[in-house]
C-alpha positions as YAML, in Angstrom:
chain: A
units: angstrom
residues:
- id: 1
  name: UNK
  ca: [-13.64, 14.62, -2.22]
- id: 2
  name: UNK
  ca: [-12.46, 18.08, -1.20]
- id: 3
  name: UNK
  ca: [-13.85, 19.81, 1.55]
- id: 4
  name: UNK
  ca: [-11.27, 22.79, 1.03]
- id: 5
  name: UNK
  ca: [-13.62, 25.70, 1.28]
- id: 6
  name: UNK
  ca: [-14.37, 24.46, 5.20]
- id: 7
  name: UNK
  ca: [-10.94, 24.22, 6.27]
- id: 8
  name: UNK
  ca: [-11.36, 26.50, 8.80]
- id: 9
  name: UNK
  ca: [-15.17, 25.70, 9.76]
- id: 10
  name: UNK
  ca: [-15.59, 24.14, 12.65]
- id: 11
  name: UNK
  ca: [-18.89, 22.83, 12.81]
- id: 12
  name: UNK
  ca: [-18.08, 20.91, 9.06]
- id: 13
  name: UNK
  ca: [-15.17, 19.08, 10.45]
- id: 14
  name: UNK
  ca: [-16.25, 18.33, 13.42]
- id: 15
  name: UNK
  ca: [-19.38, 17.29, 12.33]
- id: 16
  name: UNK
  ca: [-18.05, 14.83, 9.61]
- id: 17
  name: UNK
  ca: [-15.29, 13.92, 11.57]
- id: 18
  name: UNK
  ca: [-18.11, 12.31, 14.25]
- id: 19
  name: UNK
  ca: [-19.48, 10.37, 11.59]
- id: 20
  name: UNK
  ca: [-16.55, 9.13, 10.16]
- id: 21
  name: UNK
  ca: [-15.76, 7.90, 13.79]
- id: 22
  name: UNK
  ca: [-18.95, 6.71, 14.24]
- id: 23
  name: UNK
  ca: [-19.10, 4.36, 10.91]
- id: 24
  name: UNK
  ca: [-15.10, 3.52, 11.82]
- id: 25
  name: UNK
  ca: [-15.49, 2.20, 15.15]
- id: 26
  name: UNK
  ca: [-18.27, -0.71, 13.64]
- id: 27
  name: UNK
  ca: [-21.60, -1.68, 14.16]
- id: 28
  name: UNK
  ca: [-21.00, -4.24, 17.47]
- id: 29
  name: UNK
  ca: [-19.24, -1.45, 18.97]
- id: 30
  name: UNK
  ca: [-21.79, 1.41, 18.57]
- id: 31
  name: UNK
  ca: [-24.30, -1.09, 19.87]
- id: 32
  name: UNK
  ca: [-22.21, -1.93, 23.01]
- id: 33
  name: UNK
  ca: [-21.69, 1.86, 23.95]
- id: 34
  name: UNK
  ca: [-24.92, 2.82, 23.12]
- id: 35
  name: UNK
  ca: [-26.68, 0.26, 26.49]
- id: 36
  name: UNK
  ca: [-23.50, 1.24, 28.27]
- id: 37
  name: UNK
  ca: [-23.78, 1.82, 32.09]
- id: 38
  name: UNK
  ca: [-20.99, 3.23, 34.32]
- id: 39
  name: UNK
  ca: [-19.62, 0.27, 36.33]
- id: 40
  name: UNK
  ca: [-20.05, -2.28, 33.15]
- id: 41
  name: UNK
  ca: [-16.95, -3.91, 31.61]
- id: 42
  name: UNK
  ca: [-16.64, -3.71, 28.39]
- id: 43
  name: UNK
  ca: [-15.88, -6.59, 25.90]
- id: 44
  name: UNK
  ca: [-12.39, -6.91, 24.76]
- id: 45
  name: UNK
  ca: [-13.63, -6.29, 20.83]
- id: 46
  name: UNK
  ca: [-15.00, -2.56, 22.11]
- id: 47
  name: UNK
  ca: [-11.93, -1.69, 24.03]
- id: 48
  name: UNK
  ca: [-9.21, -3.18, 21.43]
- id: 49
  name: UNK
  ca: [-11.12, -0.64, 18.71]
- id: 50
  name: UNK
  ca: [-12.15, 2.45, 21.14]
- id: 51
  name: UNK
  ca: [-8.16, 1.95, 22.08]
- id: 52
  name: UNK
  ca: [-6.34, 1.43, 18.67]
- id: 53
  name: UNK
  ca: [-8.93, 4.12, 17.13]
- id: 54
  name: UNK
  ca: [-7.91, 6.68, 19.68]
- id: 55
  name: UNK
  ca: [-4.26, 5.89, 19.40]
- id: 56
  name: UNK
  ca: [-4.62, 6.20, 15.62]
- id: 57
  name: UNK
  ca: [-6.43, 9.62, 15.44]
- id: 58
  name: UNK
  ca: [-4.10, 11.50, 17.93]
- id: 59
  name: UNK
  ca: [-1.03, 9.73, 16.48]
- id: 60
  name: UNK
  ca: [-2.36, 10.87, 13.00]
- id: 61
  name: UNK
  ca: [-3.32, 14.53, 14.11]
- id: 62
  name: UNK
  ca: [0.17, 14.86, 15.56]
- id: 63
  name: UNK
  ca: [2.60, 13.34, 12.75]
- id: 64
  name: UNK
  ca: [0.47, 15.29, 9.91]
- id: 65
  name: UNK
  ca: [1.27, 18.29, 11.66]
- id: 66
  name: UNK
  ca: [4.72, 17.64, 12.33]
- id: 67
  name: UNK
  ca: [5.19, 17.12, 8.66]
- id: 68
  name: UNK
  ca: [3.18, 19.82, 7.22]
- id: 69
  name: UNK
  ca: [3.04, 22.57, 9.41]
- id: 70
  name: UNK
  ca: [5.78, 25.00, 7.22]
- id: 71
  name: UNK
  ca: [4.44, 23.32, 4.00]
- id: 72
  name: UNK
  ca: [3.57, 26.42, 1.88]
- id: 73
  name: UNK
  ca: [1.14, 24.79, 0.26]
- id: 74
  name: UNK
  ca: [-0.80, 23.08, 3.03]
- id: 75
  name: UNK
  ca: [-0.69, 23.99, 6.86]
- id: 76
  name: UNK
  ca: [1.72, 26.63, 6.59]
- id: 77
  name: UNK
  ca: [-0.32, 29.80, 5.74]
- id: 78
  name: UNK
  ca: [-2.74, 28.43, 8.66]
- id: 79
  name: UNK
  ca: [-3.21, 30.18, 12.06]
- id: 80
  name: UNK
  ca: [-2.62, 27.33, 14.69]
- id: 81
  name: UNK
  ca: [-6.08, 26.16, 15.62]
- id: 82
  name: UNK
  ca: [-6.58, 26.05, 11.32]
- id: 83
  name: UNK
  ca: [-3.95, 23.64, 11.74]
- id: 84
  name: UNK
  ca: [-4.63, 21.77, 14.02]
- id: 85
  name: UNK
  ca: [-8.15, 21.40, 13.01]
- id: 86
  name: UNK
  ca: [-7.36, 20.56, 9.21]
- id: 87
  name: UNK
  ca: [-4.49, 17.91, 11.25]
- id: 88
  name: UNK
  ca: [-7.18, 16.36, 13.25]
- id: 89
  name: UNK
  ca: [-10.15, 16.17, 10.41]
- id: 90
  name: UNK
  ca: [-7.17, 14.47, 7.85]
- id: 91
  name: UNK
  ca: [-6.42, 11.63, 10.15]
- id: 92
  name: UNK
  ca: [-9.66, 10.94, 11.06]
- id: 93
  name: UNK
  ca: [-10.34, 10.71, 7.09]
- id: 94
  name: UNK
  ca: [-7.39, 8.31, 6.40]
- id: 95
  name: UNK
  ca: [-10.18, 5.73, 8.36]
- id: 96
  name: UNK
  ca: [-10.99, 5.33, 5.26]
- id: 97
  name: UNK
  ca: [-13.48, 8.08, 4.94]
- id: 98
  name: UNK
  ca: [-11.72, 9.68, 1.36]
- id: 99
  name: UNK
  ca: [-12.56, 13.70, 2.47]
- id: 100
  name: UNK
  ca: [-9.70, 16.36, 2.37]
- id: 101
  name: UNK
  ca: [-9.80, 20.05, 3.62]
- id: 102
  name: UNK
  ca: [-5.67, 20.49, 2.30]
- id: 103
  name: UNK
  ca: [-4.23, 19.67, -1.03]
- id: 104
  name: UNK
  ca: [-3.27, 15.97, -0.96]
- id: 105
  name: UNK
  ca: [-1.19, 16.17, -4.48]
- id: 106
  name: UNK
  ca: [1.39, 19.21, -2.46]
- id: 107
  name: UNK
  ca: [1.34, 16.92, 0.74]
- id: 108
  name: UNK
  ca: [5.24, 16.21, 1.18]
- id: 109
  name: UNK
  ca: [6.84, 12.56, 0.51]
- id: 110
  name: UNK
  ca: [7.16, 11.87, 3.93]
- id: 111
  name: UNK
  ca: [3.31, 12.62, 4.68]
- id: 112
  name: UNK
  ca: [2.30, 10.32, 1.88]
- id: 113
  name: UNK
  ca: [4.35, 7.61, 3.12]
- id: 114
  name: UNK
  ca: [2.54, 7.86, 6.58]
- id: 115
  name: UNK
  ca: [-0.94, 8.41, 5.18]
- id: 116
  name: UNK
  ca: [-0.16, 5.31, 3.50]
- id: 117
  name: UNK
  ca: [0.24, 3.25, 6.74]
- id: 118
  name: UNK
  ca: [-2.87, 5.10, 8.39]
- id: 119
  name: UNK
  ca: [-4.89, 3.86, 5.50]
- id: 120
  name: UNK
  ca: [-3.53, 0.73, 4.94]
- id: 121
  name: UNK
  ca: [-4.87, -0.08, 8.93]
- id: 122
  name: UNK
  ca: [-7.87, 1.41, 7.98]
- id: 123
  name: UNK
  ca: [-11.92, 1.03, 10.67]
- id: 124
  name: UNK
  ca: [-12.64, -1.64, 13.10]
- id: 125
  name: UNK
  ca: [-14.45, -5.01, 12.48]
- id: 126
  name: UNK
  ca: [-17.91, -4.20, 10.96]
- id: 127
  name: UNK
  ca: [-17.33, -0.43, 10.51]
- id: 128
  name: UNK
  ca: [-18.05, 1.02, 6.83]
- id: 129
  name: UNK
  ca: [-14.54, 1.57, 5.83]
- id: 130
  name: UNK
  ca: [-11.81, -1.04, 4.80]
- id: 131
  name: UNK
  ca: [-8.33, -1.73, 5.53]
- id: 132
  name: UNK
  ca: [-6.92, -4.33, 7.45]
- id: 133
  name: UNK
  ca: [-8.48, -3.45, 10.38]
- id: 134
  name: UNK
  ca: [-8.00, -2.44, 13.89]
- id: 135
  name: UNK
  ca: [-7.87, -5.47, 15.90]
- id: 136
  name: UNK
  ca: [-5.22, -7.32, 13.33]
- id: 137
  name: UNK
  ca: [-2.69, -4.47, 14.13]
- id: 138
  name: UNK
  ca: [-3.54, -4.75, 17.60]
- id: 139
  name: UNK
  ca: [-3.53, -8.34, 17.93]
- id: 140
  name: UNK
  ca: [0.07, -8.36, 15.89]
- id: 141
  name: UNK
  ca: [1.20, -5.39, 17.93]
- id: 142
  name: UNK
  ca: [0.42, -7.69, 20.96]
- id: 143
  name: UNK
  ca: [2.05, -10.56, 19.87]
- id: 144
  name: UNK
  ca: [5.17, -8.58, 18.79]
- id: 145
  name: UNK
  ca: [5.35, -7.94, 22.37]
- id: 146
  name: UNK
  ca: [5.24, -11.28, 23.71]
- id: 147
  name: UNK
  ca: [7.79, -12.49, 22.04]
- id: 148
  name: UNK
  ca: [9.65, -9.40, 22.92]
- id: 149
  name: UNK
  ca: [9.04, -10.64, 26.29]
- id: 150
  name: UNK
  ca: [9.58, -13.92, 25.81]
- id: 151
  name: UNK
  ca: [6.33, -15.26, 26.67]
- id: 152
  name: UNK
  ca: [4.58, -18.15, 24.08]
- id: 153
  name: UNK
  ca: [0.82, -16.91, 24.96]
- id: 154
  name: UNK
  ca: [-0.41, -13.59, 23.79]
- id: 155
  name: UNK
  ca: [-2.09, -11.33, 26.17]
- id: 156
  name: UNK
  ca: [-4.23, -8.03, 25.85]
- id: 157
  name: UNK
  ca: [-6.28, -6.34, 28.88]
- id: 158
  name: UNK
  ca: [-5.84, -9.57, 30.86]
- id: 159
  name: UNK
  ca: [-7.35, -11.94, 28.38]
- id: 160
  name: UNK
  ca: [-5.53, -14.44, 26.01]
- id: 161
  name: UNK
  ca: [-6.19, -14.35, 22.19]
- id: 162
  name: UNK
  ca: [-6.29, -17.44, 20.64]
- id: 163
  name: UNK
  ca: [-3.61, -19.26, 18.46]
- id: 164
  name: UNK
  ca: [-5.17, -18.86, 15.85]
- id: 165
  name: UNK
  ca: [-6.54, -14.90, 15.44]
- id: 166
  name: UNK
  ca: [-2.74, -14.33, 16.10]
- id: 167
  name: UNK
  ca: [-1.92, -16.12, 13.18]
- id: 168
  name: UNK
  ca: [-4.78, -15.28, 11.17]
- id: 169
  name: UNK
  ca: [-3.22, -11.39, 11.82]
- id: 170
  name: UNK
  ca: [0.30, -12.54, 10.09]
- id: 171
  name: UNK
  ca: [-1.93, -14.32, 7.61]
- id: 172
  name: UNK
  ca: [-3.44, -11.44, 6.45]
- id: 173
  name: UNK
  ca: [-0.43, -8.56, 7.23]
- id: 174
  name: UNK
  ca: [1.85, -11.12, 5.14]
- id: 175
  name: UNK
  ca: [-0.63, -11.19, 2.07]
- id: 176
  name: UNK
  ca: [-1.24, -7.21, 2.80]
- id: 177
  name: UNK
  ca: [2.00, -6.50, 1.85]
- id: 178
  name: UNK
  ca: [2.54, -8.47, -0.67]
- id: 179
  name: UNK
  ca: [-0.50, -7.42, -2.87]
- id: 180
  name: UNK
  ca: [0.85, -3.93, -2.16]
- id: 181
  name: UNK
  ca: [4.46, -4.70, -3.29]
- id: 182
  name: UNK
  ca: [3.02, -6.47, -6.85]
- id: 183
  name: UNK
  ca: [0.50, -3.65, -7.07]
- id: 184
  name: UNK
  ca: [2.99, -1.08, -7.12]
- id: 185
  name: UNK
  ca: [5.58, -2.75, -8.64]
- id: 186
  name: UNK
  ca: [2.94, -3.01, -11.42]
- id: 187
  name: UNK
  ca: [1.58, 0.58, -11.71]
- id: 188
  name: UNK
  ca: [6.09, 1.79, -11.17]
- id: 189
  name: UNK
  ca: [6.30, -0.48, -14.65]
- id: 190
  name: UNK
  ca: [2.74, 0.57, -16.41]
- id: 191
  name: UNK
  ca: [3.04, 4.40, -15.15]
- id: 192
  name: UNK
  ca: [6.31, 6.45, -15.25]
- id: 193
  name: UNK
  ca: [6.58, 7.14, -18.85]
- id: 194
  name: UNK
  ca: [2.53, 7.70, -19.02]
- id: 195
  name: UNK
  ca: [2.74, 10.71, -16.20]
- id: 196
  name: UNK
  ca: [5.92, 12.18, -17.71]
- id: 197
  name: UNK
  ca: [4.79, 12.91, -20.38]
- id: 198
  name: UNK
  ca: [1.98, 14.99, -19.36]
- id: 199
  name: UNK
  ca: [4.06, 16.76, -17.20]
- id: 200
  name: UNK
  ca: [4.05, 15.01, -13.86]
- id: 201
  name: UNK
  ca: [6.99, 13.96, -12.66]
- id: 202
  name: UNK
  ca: [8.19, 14.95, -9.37]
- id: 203
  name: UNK
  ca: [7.69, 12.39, -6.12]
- id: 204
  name: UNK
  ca: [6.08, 9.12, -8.64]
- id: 205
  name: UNK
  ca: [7.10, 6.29, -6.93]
- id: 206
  name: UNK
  ca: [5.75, 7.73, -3.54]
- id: 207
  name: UNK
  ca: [2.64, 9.31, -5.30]
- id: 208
  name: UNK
  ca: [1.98, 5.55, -6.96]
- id: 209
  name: UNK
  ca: [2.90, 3.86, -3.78]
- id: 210
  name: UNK
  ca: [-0.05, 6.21, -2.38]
- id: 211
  name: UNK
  ca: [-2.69, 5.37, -4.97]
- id: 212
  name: UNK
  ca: [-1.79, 1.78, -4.68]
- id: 213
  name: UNK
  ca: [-2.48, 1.68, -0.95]
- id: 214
  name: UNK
  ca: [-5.54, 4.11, -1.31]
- id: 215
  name: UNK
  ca: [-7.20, 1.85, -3.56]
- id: 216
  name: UNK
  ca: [-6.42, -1.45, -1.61]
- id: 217
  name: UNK
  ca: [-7.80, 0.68, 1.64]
- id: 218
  name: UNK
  ca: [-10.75, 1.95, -0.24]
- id: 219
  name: UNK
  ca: [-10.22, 5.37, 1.08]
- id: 220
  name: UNK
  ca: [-11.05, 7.71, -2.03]
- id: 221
  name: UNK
  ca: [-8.04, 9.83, -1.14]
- id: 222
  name: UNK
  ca: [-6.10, 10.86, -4.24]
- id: 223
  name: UNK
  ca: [-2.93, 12.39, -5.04]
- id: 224
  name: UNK
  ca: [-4.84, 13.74, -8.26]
- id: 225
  name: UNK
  ca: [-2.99, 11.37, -10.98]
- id: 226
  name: UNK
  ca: [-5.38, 8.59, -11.37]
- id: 227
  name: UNK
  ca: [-7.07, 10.74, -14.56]
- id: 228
  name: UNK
  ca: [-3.86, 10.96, -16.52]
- id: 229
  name: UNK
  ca: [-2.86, 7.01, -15.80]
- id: 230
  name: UNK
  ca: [-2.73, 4.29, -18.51]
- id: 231
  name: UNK
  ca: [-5.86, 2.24, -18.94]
- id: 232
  name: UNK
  ca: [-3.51, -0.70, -17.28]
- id: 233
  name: UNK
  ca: [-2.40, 1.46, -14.63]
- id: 234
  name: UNK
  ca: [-6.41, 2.03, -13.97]
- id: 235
  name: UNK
  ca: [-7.43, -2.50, -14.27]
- id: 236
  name: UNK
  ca: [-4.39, -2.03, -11.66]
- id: 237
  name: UNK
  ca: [-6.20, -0.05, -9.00]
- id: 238
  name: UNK
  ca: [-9.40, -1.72, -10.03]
- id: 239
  name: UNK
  ca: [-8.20, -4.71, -8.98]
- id: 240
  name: UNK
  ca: [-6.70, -3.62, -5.82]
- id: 241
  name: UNK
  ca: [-10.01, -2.12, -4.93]
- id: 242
  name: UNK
  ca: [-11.49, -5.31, -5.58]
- id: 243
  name: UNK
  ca: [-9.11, -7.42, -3.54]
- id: 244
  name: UNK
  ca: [-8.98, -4.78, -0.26]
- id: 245
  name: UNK
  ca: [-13.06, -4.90, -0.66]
- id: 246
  name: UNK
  ca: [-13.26, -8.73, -0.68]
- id: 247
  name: UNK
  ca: [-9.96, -9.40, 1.59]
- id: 248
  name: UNK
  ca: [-7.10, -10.84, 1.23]
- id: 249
  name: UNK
  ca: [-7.88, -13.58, 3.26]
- id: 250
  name: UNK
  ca: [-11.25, -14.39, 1.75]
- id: 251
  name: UNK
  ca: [-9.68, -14.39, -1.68]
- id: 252
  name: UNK
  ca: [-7.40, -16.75, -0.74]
- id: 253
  name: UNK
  ca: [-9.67, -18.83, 0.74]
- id: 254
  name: UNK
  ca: [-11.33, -18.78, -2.15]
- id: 255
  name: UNK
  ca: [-9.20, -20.04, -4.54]
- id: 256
  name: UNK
  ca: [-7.08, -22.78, -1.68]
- id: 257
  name: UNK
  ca: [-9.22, -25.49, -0.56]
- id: 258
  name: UNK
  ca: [-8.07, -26.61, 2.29]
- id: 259
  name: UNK
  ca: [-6.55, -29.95, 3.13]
- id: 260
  name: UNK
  ca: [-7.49, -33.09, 4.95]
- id: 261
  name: UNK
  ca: [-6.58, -32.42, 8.22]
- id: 262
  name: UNK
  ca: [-2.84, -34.21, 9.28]
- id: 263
  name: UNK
  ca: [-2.92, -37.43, 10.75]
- id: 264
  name: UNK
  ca: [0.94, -37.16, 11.52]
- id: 265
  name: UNK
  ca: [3.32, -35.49, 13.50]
- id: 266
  name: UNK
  ca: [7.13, -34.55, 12.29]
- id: 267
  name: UNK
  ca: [9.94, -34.53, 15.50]
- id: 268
  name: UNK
  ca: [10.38, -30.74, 16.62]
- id: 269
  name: UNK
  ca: [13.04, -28.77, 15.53]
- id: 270
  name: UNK
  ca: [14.45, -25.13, 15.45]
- id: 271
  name: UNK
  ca: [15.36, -22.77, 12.67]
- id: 272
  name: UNK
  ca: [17.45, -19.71, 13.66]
- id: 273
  name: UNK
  ca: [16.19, -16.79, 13.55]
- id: 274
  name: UNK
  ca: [16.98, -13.25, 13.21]
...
């Protein structure tokens, strides 16, 4: 949805921008801030989101910008609080919000790319956008580091996170990618020919790559091909919207029952690694 004629109005970003905060950070955590009272502690939940969110907005504002500021087409005819603005209100969105004040289809390949990842994180736990959510990159993120560190227990603001939410994050970052990797593989086999021959063929695997991970994020952000796809390039991203609405995990779950639980125990042993 393109905002394009309030690129440069302040209020309109700003004021969507909030919003899409707002519904990003979840329902728990608006609750929690809104009885806040200087001197209270906050749960882990509000400062794992208020932290990653932050982290991903700034992170966001600054990359886009580092990408697109001479971009012809985009930031570069801009004055630089235009582009930082349009920066700022474009990362926000990629929380799976699906507004645009710039032309996503003249956004470079390395932009999409990152847009991709931003997306593919996507709100918090009980916020109104999709994605795999805040907390799992945090909670992989943290255990990353432990084992960097070469500790077995996995630590974040002085609390330890369970066994298994740390491999409930894997669970779901391993099936992430590899609905993402059959989904595009899919619409790279369905789509090439389809787009060429209306005419669009510069940057496809990156511009189906981005659709793919749009529609598995539900973020309503477009490169501006999805009219001139195949029907089965279309049941594609229909069913990756289906799958990032429901979750991966919950899919699965789904369709696996789960087993009776072991009665036995094999001898330890180690697999190299790495």
């Amino acid at each position: 949805k393109s905002l394009g004629p309030y690129q440069g109005d302040w209020v309109v970003n700003l004021t969507v921008a909030a919003l899409v905060i707002i519904g990003g950070l979840g329902f728990t955590v608006c609750l929690e801030l809104s009885g806040y009272r200087p001197g209270k502690l906050l749960s882990l939940h509000a400062r794992v989101v208020l932290l990653v969110s932050l982290g991903l907005v700034v992170s966001g504002t600054v990359l886009f910008l580092g990408t697109e500021w001479t971009n012809p087409q985009t930031l570069g005819p801009l004055s630089v609080p235009k582009k930082v603005l349009a920066s700022f209100f474009q990362s926000v969105n990629l929380r799976t919000a699906g507004f645009a004040t710039v032309d996503i289809s003249a956004l470079r390949s390395i932009t999409l790319m990152i847009m991709g990842v931003y997306m593919i994180v996507g709100a918090s736990p009980a916020g109104t956008g999709g994605g795999i959510k805040t907390t799992t990159l945090a909670v992989t993120l943290a255990a990353v580091q432990a084992s960097l560190c070469g500790r077995t227990e996995v630590e974040m603001f002085r609390r330890q996170i369970p066994t298994e939410s740390v491999y409930r994050a894997l669970v779901l970052i391993v099936l992430t990618t590899g609905i993402l990797i059959a989904g595009t593989l899919a619409l790279v086999f369905t789509e090439p020919a389809v787009l060429a021959s209306q005419g669009i063929r510069d940057n496809l695997f990156v511009k189906l790559q981005f659709e793919a991970m749009s529609a598995f994020s539900t973020a309503g952000i477009s490169t501006g091909i999805t009219p001139h796809m195949s029907d089965a390039g279309r049941l594609v991203l229909i069913l990756l919207m289906f799958i990032g609405r429901l979750g991966p995990v919950t899919l699965a779950n789904a369709w696996i029952r789960p087993g009776p639980p072991l009665r036995r125990h094999y001898p330890i042993d180690r697999v190299p690694l790495g």
